[in-house]
């Protein structure tokens, strides 16, 4: 029992240090991107301090952890198997943060008229939203469907180009009226991230007494 209590105390101490390190204040309400142990608490704290900063922080993290883009066949808004696999990964990430909203941007290549391509970009964004909704994501959290049509190509070419025929999913903000304090659902996210991120660093482990020990 004494060993268990000591280990628990050490874990709590590490958690406190991680939370302190998770947010680096460089101005009123600003914060650097939190990485690793204590991320969820850092994000929750930042959301209460500065929602815009928290949105940017989560957006950076979303783009780093999952593929935010899917591509389409020429003149099509149908999702292929590769796109559905990417969107399934997106949905798994989105479910972890039930208070966060997302926006889907639709794009096309430069073949065809601007008006037609704007409609096609919107159809592609709708296809993504429809798929995410089948994965348990509320449509109310997909804040808006935006079509840039052919106006923002990845590769500037008049020829058909798959990289331009795409949608991009991005963090857009927080659900209006969502509680920003910790609750049971969000605490489960924190616990999961602590377990995943609490790994030994550079071959070192934390012993029951809270001291660092080398691994053989």
PDB file of C-alpha atoms in Angstrom, residues 30-214:
ATOM      1  CA  UNK A  30      -1.439  33.225 -25.575  1.00  0.00           C
ATOM      2  CA  UNK A  31      -0.012  29.729 -25.472  1.00  0.00           C
ATOM      3  CA  UNK A  32       2.411  27.514 -27.339  1.00  0.00           C
ATOM      4  CA  UNK A  33       1.293  24.173 -28.735  1.00  0.00           C
ATOM      5  CA  UNK A  34       1.261  21.610 -25.951  1.00  0.00           C
ATOM      6  CA  UNK A  35       2.815  18.269 -26.817  1.00  0.00           C
ATOM      7  CA  UNK A  36       2.970  15.006 -24.909  1.00  0.00           C
ATOM      8  CA  UNK A  37       2.055  14.433 -21.297  1.00  0.00           C
ATOM      9  CA  UNK A  38      -0.710  16.770 -20.093  1.00  0.00           C
ATOM     10  CA  UNK A  39      -1.948  17.931 -23.507  1.00  0.00           C
ATOM     11  CA  UNK A  40      -5.647  17.604 -22.772  1.00  0.00           C
ATOM     12  CA  UNK A  41      -5.501  19.616 -19.553  1.00  0.00           C
ATOM     13  CA  UNK A  42      -3.378  22.272 -21.253  1.00  0.00           C
ATOM     14  CA  UNK A  43      -5.898  22.592 -24.088  1.00  0.00           C
ATOM     15  CA  UNK A  44      -8.837  22.757 -21.688  1.00  0.00           C
ATOM     16  CA  UNK A  45      -7.087  25.447 -19.629  1.00  0.00           C
ATOM     17  CA  UNK A  46      -6.185  27.418 -22.739  1.00  0.00           C
ATOM     18  CA  UNK A  47      -9.763  27.214 -24.016  1.00  0.00           C
ATOM     19  CA  UNK A  48     -10.972  28.912 -20.833  1.00  0.00           C
ATOM     20  CA  UNK A  49      -8.282  31.605 -21.121  1.00  0.00           C
ATOM     21  CA  UNK A  50      -8.341  32.274 -24.866  1.00  0.00           C
ATOM     22  CA  UNK A  51     -10.751  30.401 -27.159  1.00  0.00           C
ATOM     23  CA  UNK A  52      -9.089  31.717 -30.331  1.00  0.00           C
ATOM     24  CA  UNK A  53      -5.666  30.569 -29.144  1.00  0.00           C
ATOM     25  CA  UNK A  54      -7.064  27.187 -28.176  1.00  0.00           C
ATOM     26  CA  UNK A  55      -8.693  26.860 -31.609  1.00  0.00           C
ATOM     27  CA  UNK A  56      -5.364  27.552 -33.310  1.00  0.00           C
ATOM     28  CA  UNK A  57      -3.581  25.109 -30.999  1.00  0.00           C
ATOM     29  CA  UNK A  58      -6.080  22.328 -31.692  1.00  0.00           C
ATOM     30  CA  UNK A  59      -5.993  23.112 -35.421  1.00  0.00           C
ATOM     31  CA  UNK A  60      -2.229  22.692 -35.508  1.00  0.00           C
ATOM     32  CA  UNK A  61      -2.482  19.474 -33.600  1.00  0.00           C
ATOM     33  CA  UNK A  62      -5.264  18.070 -35.814  1.00  0.00           C
ATOM     34  CA  UNK A  63      -3.246  18.774 -38.958  1.00  0.00           C
ATOM     35  CA  UNK A  64      -0.152  17.163 -37.412  1.00  0.00           C
ATOM     36  CA  UNK A  65      -1.862  14.004 -36.137  1.00  0.00           C
ATOM     37  CA  UNK A  66      -4.219  13.077 -38.982  1.00  0.00           C
ATOM     38  CA  UNK A  67      -4.406  13.585 -42.727  1.00  0.00           C
ATOM     39  CA  UNK A  68      -6.817  16.498 -43.104  1.00  0.00           C
ATOM     40  CA  UNK A  69      -7.150  16.140 -46.910  1.00  0.00           C
ATOM     41  CA  UNK A  70      -8.926  13.688 -49.189  1.00  0.00           C
ATOM     42  CA  UNK A  71      -8.876  13.766 -53.001  1.00  0.00           C
ATOM     43  CA  UNK A  72     -11.444  12.924 -55.661  1.00  0.00           C
ATOM     44  CA  UNK A  73     -11.629  11.541 -59.181  1.00  0.00           C
ATOM     45  CA  UNK A  74     -12.100  13.983 -62.050  1.00  0.00           C
ATOM     46  CA  UNK A  75     -15.552  15.626 -62.092  1.00  0.00           C
ATOM     47  CA  UNK A  76     -16.666  13.515 -59.121  1.00  0.00           C
ATOM     48  CA  UNK A  77     -17.744  13.980 -55.514  1.00  0.00           C
ATOM     49  CA  UNK A  78     -17.702  10.248 -54.750  1.00  0.00           C
ATOM     50  CA  UNK A  79     -15.497   9.047 -51.908  1.00  0.00           C
ATOM     51  CA  UNK A  80     -13.198   6.149 -52.769  1.00  0.00           C
ATOM     52  CA  UNK A  81     -11.825   3.590 -50.312  1.00  0.00           C
ATOM     53  CA  UNK A  82      -8.694   5.654 -49.603  1.00  0.00           C
ATOM     54  CA  UNK A  83     -10.740   8.763 -48.844  1.00  0.00           C
ATOM     55  CA  UNK A  84     -13.064   6.838 -46.522  1.00  0.00           C
ATOM     56  CA  UNK A  85     -10.074   5.422 -44.633  1.00  0.00           C
ATOM     57  CA  UNK A  86      -8.677   8.932 -44.123  1.00  0.00           C
ATOM     58  CA  UNK A  87     -12.067  10.248 -43.003  1.00  0.00           C
ATOM     59  CA  UNK A  88     -12.467   7.366 -40.562  1.00  0.00           C
ATOM     60  CA  UNK A  89      -9.192   8.453 -38.961  1.00  0.00           C
ATOM     61  CA  UNK A  90     -10.441  12.047 -38.889  1.00  0.00           C
ATOM     62  CA  UNK A  91     -13.665  10.938 -37.206  1.00  0.00           C
ATOM     63  CA  UNK A  92     -11.756   9.015 -34.541  1.00  0.00           C
ATOM     64  CA  UNK A  93      -9.806  12.191 -33.725  1.00  0.00           C
ATOM     65  CA  UNK A  94     -12.893  14.425 -33.802  1.00  0.00           C
ATOM     66  CA  UNK A  95     -14.797  12.197 -31.366  1.00  0.00           C
ATOM     67  CA  UNK A  96     -12.123  12.814 -28.738  1.00  0.00           C
ATOM     68  CA  UNK A  97     -13.073  16.499 -28.530  1.00  0.00           C
ATOM     69  CA  UNK A  98     -16.900  16.740 -28.331  1.00  0.00           C
ATOM     70  CA  UNK A  99     -16.823  20.496 -27.681  1.00  0.00           C
ATOM     71  CA  UNK A 100     -14.894  21.363 -30.865  1.00  0.00           C
ATOM     72  CA  UNK A 101     -16.365  22.365 -34.244  1.00  0.00           C
ATOM     73  CA  UNK A 102     -14.921  21.601 -37.671  1.00  0.00           C
ATOM     74  CA  UNK A 103     -15.267  23.107 -41.144  1.00  0.00           C
ATOM     75  CA  UNK A 104     -14.862  21.285 -44.455  1.00  0.00           C
ATOM     76  CA  UNK A 105     -13.465  23.180 -47.455  1.00  0.00           C
ATOM     77  CA  UNK A 106     -14.155  21.890 -50.966  1.00  0.00           C
ATOM     78  CA  UNK A 107     -11.773  22.446 -53.896  1.00  0.00           C
ATOM     79  CA  UNK A 108     -11.551  21.523 -57.592  1.00  0.00           C
ATOM     80  CA  UNK A 109      -8.970  21.668 -60.337  1.00  0.00           C
ATOM     81  CA  UNK A 110      -9.024  24.417 -62.958  1.00  0.00           C
ATOM     82  CA  UNK A 111     -10.881  22.458 -65.647  1.00  0.00           C
ATOM     83  CA  UNK A 112     -14.395  23.765 -66.310  1.00  0.00           C
ATOM     84  CA  UNK A 113     -16.235  26.984 -65.445  1.00  0.00           C
ATOM     85  CA  UNK A 114     -15.811  28.764 -62.130  1.00  0.00           C
ATOM     86  CA  UNK A 115     -19.528  28.463 -61.301  1.00  0.00           C
ATOM     87  CA  UNK A 116     -19.596  24.727 -62.004  1.00  0.00           C
ATOM     88  CA  UNK A 117     -16.444  24.141 -59.966  1.00  0.00           C
ATOM     89  CA  UNK A 118     -17.836  26.046 -56.998  1.00  0.00           C
ATOM     90  CA  UNK A 119     -20.852  23.726 -56.987  1.00  0.00           C
ATOM     91  CA  UNK A 120     -18.600  20.693 -57.374  1.00  0.00           C
ATOM     92  CA  UNK A 121     -16.411  21.827 -54.475  1.00  0.00           C
ATOM     93  CA  UNK A 122     -19.518  22.157 -52.316  1.00  0.00           C
ATOM     94  CA  UNK A 123     -20.700  18.693 -53.350  1.00  0.00           C
ATOM     95  CA  UNK A 124     -17.340  17.284 -52.265  1.00  0.00           C
ATOM     96  CA  UNK A 125     -17.559  19.051 -48.906  1.00  0.00           C
ATOM     97  CA  UNK A 126     -21.086  17.654 -48.477  1.00  0.00           C
ATOM     98  CA  UNK A 127     -19.824  14.151 -49.235  1.00  0.00           C
ATOM     99  CA  UNK A 128     -17.245  14.465 -46.453  1.00  0.00           C
ATOM    100  CA  UNK A 129     -19.784  15.827 -43.958  1.00  0.00           C
ATOM    101  CA  UNK A 130     -22.218  13.034 -44.809  1.00  0.00           C
ATOM    102  CA  UNK A 131     -19.534  10.417 -44.253  1.00  0.00           C
ATOM    103  CA  UNK A 132     -18.363  11.923 -40.949  1.00  0.00           C
ATOM    104  CA  UNK A 133     -21.960  11.971 -39.739  1.00  0.00           C
ATOM    105  CA  UNK A 134     -22.136   8.196 -40.312  1.00  0.00           C
ATOM    106  CA  UNK A 135     -19.129   7.870 -37.981  1.00  0.00           C
ATOM    107  CA  UNK A 136     -20.985   9.369 -35.029  1.00  0.00           C
ATOM    108  CA  UNK A 137     -20.078  13.033 -35.558  1.00  0.00           C
ATOM    109  CA  UNK A 138     -23.019  15.404 -35.093  1.00  0.00           C
ATOM    110  CA  UNK A 139     -23.696  17.541 -38.153  1.00  0.00           C
ATOM    111  CA  UNK A 140     -24.133  20.496 -35.799  1.00  0.00           C
ATOM    112  CA  UNK A 141     -20.402  20.306 -35.048  1.00  0.00           C
ATOM    113  CA  UNK A 142     -19.523  20.592 -38.730  1.00  0.00           C
ATOM    114  CA  UNK A 143     -19.979  24.316 -38.605  1.00  0.00           C
ATOM    115  CA  UNK A 144     -20.084  25.181 -42.298  1.00  0.00           C
ATOM    116  CA  UNK A 145     -19.575  23.824 -45.761  1.00  0.00           C
ATOM    117  CA  UNK A 146     -17.308  26.088 -47.786  1.00  0.00           C
ATOM    118  CA  UNK A 147     -16.388  25.771 -51.454  1.00  0.00           C
ATOM    119  CA  UNK A 148     -13.337  27.513 -52.868  1.00  0.00           C
ATOM    120  CA  UNK A 149     -13.914  25.789 -56.195  1.00  0.00           C
ATOM    121  CA  UNK A 150     -10.926  26.327 -58.455  1.00  0.00           C
ATOM    122  CA  UNK A 151      -9.605  29.446 -56.701  1.00  0.00           C
ATOM    123  CA  UNK A 152      -6.996  27.822 -54.441  1.00  0.00           C
ATOM    124  CA  UNK A 153      -5.137  25.136 -56.372  1.00  0.00           C
ATOM    125  CA  UNK A 154      -2.275  23.214 -54.810  1.00  0.00           C
ATOM    126  CA  UNK A 155      -0.669  23.027 -58.242  1.00  0.00           C
ATOM    127  CA  UNK A 156      -1.388  25.869 -60.676  1.00  0.00           C
ATOM    128  CA  UNK A 157      -2.178  24.062 -63.909  1.00  0.00           C
ATOM    129  CA  UNK A 158      -5.027  24.187 -66.408  1.00  0.00           C
ATOM    130  CA  UNK A 159      -4.800  20.411 -66.810  1.00  0.00           C
ATOM    131  CA  UNK A 160      -6.671  17.916 -64.609  1.00  0.00           C
ATOM    132  CA  UNK A 161      -4.770  17.561 -61.317  1.00  0.00           C
ATOM    133  CA  UNK A 162      -5.845  15.221 -58.514  1.00  0.00           C
ATOM    134  CA  UNK A 163      -4.103  17.191 -55.756  1.00  0.00           C
ATOM    135  CA  UNK A 164      -6.398  20.123 -56.571  1.00  0.00           C
ATOM    136  CA  UNK A 165      -9.547  17.971 -56.445  1.00  0.00           C
ATOM    137  CA  UNK A 166      -9.777  17.783 -52.691  1.00  0.00           C
ATOM    138  CA  UNK A 167     -11.465  18.650 -49.414  1.00  0.00           C
ATOM    139  CA  UNK A 168      -9.680  19.906 -46.326  1.00  0.00           C
ATOM    140  CA  UNK A 169     -11.064  19.473 -42.801  1.00  0.00           C
ATOM    141  CA  UNK A 170     -10.033  22.072 -40.225  1.00  0.00           C
ATOM    142  CA  UNK A 171     -10.791  23.007 -36.616  1.00  0.00           C
ATOM    143  CA  UNK A 172     -13.046  26.071 -36.668  1.00  0.00           C
ATOM    144  CA  UNK A 173     -13.867  26.788 -33.021  1.00  0.00           C
ATOM    145  CA  UNK A 174     -15.884  25.590 -30.064  1.00  0.00           C
ATOM    146  CA  UNK A 175     -19.518  24.542 -29.876  1.00  0.00           C
ATOM    147  CA  UNK A 176     -21.619  27.496 -28.705  1.00  0.00           C
ATOM    148  CA  UNK A 177     -22.572  27.102 -25.077  1.00  0.00           C
ATOM    149  CA  UNK A 178     -20.338  24.076 -24.557  1.00  0.00           C
ATOM    150  CA  UNK A 179     -19.056  23.874 -20.972  1.00  0.00           C
ATOM    151  CA  UNK A 180     -15.367  24.729 -20.878  1.00  0.00           C
ATOM    152  CA  UNK A 181     -14.809  23.172 -17.446  1.00  0.00           C
ATOM    153  CA  UNK A 182     -13.715  19.584 -17.053  1.00  0.00           C
ATOM    154  CA  UNK A 183     -16.512  17.013 -16.998  1.00  0.00           C
ATOM    155  CA  UNK A 184     -16.614  13.243 -16.960  1.00  0.00           C
ATOM    156  CA  UNK A 185     -16.514  12.886 -20.743  1.00  0.00           C
ATOM    157  CA  UNK A 186     -13.563  15.211 -21.186  1.00  0.00           C
ATOM    158  CA  UNK A 187     -11.788  13.717 -18.167  1.00  0.00           C
ATOM    159  CA  UNK A 188     -11.837  10.403 -20.027  1.00  0.00           C
ATOM    160  CA  UNK A 189      -9.945  12.079 -22.881  1.00  0.00           C
ATOM    161  CA  UNK A 190      -7.358  13.413 -20.436  1.00  0.00           C
ATOM    162  CA  UNK A 191      -6.927   9.993 -18.832  1.00  0.00           C
ATOM    163  CA  UNK A 192      -6.456   8.317 -22.216  1.00  0.00           C
ATOM    164  CA  UNK A 193      -3.838  10.859 -23.287  1.00  0.00           C
ATOM    165  CA  UNK A 194      -1.973  10.568 -19.994  1.00  0.00           C
ATOM    166  CA  UNK A 195      -1.758   6.800 -20.389  1.00  0.00           C
ATOM    167  CA  UNK A 196      -0.567   7.071 -24.002  1.00  0.00           C
ATOM    168  CA  UNK A 197       1.989   9.790 -23.339  1.00  0.00           C
ATOM    169  CA  UNK A 198       3.351   8.606 -19.986  1.00  0.00           C
ATOM    170  CA  UNK A 199       6.258   6.642 -21.451  1.00  0.00           C
ATOM    171  CA  UNK A 200       9.903   6.562 -20.352  1.00  0.00           C
ATOM    172  CA  UNK A 201      12.062   9.281 -21.914  1.00  0.00           C
ATOM    173  CA  UNK A 202      15.466   8.356 -23.422  1.00  0.00           C
ATOM    174  CA  UNK A 203      15.611   4.969 -21.760  1.00  0.00           C
ATOM    175  CA  UNK A 204      14.708   6.298 -18.307  1.00  0.00           C
ATOM    176  CA  UNK A 205      11.787   5.179 -16.177  1.00  0.00           C
ATOM    177  CA  UNK A 206      10.212   6.515 -12.999  1.00  0.00           C
ATOM    178  CA  UNK A 207      10.574   4.161 -10.048  1.00  0.00           C
ATOM    179  CA  UNK A 208       7.997   3.725  -7.286  1.00  0.00           C
ATOM    180  CA  UNK A 209       9.932   6.232  -5.198  1.00  0.00           C
ATOM    181  CA  UNK A 210       9.641   8.873  -7.903  1.00  0.00           C
ATOM    182  CA  UNK A 211      13.325   8.757  -8.902  1.00  0.00           C
ATOM    183  CA  UNK A 212      14.608   8.210 -12.440  1.00  0.00           C
ATOM    184  CA  UNK A 213      16.211   4.872 -13.143  1.00  0.00           C
ATOM    185  CA  UNK A 214      17.961   3.602 -16.251  1.00  0.00           C
TER     186      UNK A 214
END
